[in-house]
mmCIF file of C-alpha atoms in Angstrom:
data_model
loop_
_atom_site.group_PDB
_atom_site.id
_atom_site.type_symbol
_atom_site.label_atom_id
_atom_site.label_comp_id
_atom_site.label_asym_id
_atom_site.label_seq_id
_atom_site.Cartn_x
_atom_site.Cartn_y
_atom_site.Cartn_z
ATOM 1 C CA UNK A 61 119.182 63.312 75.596
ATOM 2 C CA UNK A 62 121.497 66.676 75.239
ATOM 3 C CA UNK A 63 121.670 69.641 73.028
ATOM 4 C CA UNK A 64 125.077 70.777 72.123
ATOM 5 C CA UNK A 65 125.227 74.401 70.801
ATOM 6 C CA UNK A 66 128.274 75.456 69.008
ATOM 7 C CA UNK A 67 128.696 79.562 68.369
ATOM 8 C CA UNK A 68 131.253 80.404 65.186
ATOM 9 C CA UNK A 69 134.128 78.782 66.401
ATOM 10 C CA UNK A 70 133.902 78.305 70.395
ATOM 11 C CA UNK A 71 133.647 75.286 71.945
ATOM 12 C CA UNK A 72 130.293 73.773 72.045
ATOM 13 C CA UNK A 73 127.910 73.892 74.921
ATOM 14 C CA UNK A 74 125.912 71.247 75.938
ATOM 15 C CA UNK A 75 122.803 71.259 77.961
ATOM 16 C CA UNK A 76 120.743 68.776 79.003
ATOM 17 C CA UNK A 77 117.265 68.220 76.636
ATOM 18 C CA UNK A 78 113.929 69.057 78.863
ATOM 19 C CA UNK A 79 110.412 67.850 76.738
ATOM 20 C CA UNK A 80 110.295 71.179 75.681
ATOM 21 C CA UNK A 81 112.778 74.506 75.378
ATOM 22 C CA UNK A 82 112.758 77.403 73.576
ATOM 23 C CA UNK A 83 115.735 79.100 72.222
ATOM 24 C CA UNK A 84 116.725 82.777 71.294
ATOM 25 C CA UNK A 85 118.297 85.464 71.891
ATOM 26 C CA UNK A 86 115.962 87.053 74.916
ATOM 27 C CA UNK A 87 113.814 86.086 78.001
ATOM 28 C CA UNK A 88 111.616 84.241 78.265
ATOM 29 C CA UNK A 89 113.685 81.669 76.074
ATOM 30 C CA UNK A 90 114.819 78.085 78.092
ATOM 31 C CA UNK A 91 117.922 79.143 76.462
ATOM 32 C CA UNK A 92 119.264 82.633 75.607
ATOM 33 C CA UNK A 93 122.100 82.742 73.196
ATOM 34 C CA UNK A 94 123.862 86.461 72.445
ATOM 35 C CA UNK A 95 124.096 86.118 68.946
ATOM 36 C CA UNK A 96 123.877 88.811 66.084
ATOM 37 C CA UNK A 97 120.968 87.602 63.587
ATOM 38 C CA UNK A 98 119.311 85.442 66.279
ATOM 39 C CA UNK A 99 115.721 86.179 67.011
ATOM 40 C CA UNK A 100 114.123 86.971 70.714
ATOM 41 C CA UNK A 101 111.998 83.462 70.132
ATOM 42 C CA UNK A 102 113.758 81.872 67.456
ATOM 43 C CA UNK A 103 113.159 77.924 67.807
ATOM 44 C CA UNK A 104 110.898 75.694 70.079
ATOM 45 C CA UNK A 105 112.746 72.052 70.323
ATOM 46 C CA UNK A 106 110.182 69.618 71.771
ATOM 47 C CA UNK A 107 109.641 65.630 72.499
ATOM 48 C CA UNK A 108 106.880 64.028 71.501
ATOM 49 C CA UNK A 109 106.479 60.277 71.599
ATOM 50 C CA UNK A 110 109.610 59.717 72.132
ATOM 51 C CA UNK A 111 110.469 61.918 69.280
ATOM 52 C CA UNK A 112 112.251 65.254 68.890
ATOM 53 C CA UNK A 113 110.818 68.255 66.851
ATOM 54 C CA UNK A 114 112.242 71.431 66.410
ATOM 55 C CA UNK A 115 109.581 74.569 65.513
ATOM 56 C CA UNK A 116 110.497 77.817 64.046
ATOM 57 C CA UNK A 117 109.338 80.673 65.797
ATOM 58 C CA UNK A 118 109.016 82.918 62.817
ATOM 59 C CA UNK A 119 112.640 84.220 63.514
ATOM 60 C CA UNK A 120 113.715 86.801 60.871
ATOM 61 C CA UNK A 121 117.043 84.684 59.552
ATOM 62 C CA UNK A 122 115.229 81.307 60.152
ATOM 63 C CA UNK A 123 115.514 77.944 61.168
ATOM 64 C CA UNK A 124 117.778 75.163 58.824
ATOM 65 C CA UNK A 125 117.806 71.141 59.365
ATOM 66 C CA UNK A 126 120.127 69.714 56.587
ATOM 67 C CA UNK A 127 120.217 73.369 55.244
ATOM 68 C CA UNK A 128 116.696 73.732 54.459
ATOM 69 C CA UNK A 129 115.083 76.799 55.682
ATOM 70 C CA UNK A 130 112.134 75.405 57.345
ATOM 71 C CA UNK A 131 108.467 77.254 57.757
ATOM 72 C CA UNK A 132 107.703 78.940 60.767
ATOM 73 C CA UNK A 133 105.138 77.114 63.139
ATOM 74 C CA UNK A 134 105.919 73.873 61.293
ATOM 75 C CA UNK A 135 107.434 70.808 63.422
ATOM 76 C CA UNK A 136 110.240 69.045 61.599
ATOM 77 C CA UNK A 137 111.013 65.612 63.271
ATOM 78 C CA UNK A 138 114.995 66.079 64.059
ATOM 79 C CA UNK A 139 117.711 63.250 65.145
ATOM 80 C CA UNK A 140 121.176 62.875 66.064
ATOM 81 C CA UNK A 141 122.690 63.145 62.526
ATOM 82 C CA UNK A 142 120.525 66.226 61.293
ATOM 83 C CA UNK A 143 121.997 69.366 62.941
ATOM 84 C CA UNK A 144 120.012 72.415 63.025
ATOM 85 C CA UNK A 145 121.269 75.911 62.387
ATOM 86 C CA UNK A 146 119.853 79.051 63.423
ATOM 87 C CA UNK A 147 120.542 82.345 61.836
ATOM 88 C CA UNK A 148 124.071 82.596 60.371
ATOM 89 C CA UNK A 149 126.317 80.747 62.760
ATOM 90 C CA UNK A 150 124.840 79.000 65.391
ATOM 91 C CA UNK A 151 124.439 75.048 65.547
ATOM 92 C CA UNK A 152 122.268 72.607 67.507
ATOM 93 C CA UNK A 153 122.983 68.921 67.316
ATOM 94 C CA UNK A 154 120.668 66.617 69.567
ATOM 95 C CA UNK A 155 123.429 64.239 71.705
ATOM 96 C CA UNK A 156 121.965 60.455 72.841
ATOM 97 C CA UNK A 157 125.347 59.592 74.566
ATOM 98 C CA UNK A 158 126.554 60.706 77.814
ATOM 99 C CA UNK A 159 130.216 59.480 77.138
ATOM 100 C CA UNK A 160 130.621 62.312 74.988
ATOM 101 C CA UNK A 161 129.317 65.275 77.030
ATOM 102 C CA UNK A 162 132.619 66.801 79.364
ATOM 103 C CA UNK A 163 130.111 69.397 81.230
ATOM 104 C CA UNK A 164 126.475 70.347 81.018
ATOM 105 C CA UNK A 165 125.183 73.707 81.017
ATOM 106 C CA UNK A 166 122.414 75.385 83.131
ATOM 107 C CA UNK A 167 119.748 76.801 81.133
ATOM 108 C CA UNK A 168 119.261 79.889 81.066
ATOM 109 C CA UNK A 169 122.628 80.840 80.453
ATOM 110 C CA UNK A 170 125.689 80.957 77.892
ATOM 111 C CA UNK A 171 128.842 81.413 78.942
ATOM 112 C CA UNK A 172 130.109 84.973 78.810
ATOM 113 C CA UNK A 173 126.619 86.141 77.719
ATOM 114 C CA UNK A 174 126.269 89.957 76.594
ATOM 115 C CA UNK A 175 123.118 91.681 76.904
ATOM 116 C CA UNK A 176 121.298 91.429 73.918
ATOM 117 C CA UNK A 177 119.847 94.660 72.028
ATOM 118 C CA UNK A 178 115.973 94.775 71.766
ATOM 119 C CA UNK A 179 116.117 94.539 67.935
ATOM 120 C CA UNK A 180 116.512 92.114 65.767
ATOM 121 C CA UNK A 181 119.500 92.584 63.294
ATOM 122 C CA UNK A 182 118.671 90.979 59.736
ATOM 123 C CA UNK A 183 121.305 89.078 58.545
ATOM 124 C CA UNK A 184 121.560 89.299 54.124
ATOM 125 C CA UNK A 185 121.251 85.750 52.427
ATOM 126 C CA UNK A 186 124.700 86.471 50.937
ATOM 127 C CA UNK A 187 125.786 86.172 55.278
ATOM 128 C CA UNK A 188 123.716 83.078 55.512
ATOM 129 C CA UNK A 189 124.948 81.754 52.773
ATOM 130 C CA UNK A 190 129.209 82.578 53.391
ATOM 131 C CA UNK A 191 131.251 79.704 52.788
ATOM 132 C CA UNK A 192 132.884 79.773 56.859
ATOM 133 C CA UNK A 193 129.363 79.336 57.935
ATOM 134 C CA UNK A 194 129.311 75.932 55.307
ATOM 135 C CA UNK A 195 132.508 75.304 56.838
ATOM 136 C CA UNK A 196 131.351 75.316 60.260
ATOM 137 C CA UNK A 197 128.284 72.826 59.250
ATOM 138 C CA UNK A 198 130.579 70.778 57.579
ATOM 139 C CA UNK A 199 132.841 70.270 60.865
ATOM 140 C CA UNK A 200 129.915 69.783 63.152
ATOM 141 C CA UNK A 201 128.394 66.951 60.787
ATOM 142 C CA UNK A 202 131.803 65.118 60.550
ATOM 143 C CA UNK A 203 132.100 65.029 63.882
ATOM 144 C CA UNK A 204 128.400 63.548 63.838
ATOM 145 C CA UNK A 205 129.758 60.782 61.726
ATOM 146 C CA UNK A 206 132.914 59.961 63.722
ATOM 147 C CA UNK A 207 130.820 59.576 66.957
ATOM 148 C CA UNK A 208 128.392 57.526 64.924
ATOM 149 C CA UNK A 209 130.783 55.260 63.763
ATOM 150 C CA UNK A 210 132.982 55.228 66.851
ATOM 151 C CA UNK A 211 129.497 53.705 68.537
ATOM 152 C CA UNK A 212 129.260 51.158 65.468
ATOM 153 C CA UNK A 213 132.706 49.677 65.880
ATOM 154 C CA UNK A 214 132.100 49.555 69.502
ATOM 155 C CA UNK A 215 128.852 47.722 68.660
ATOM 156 C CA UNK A 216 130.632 45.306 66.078
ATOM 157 C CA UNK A 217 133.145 44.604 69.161
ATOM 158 C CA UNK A 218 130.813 43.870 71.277
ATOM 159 C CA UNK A 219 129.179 41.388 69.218
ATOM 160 C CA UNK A 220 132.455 39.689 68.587
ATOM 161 C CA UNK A 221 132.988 39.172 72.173
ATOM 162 C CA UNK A 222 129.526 37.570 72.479
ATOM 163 C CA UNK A 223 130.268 35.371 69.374
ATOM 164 C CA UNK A 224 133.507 33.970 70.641
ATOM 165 C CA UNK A 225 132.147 33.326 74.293
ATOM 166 C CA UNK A 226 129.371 31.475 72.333
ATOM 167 C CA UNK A 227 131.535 29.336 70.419
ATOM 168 C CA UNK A 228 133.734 28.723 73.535
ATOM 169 C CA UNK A 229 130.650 27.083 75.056
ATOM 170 C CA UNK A 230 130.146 24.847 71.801
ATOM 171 C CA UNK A 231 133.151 23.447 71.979
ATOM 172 C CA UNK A 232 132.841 22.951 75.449
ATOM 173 C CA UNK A 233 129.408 21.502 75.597
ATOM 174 C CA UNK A 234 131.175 19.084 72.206
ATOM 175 C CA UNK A 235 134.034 18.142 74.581
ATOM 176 C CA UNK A 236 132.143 17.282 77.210
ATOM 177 C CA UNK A 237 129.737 15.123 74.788
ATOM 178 C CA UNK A 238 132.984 13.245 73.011
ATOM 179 C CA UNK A 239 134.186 12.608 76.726
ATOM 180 C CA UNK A 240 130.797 10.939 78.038
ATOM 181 C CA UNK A 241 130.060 9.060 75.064
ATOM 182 C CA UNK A 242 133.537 6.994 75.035
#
């Protein structure tokens, strides 16, 4: 499993998903991300049972999945289609497939990482709430859905192949019957 971590408008990062990683915007997070609004601690993201979680840290411009503001210290069970947003613009999306991933990250790191101020900067709801941050969400999810159904016709292809070598052997195992009854 990978997290992919898109900032504003860069390219996303992706690193690959340990059983348990925190996220913020200081040591001793798993991953540190240099972004205005984002808390020291802001988000544990944790397996469990096979199972991923994510935990707000009580961060000051909190923790969404689906655009919810979730409590702090409460586990919300997280998949592939729900992404999560931190603070104003940043986005985590759990990936399952490999295919998809062109270069994982080390933790620990974000490329062309600043050093990060000690204090927190609060963000206003009107920020959290600014249509290019919607518009950002609203990219990330489609692309969600294209992967998803990108894997569903490749599914439905598969199957086809299967069916068609199955009813090649019918009409073999027929042929061979109408031959060795005559």
């Amino acid at each position: 499993m990978f997290l992919e971590i898109s900032i504003g408008n860069e390219d996303p990062k992706t690193y690959s998903l340990k059983n348990r990683m925190l996220v913020g915007a200081s040591a001793p997070c798993d991953i540190i991300l240099p972004v205005k609004g984002l808390s020291r601690k802001h988000v544990l993201i944790f397996q469990d049972n096979g199972e991923y979680f994510v935990t707000d840290q009580g961060s000051t411009n909190g923790t969404y999945v689906n655009e919810s503001r979730i409590k702090p210290g409460v586990a919300i069970k997280i998949s592939v289609m729900e992404p999560v947003r931190l603070s104003g613009d940043v986005l985590l999306c759990l990936m399952d497939d490999q295919k998809n991933v062109s270069h994982v990250q080390a933790p620990l790191s974000y490329a062309n990482s600043k050093e990060v101020g000690e204090a927190t900067t609060i963000i206003s709801l009107k920020e959290l709430n600014n249509p290019k941050v919607r518009d950002i969400a609203e990219k990330r999810r489609e692309k969600l859905r294209q992967r998803i159904s990108e894997k569903v016709v490749k599914k439905s292809f598969d199957f086809a192949k299967v069916l068609n070598i199955l009813i090649f052997l019918l009409l073999g195992v027929a042929g061979y019957l109408a031959v060795t009854k005559k």
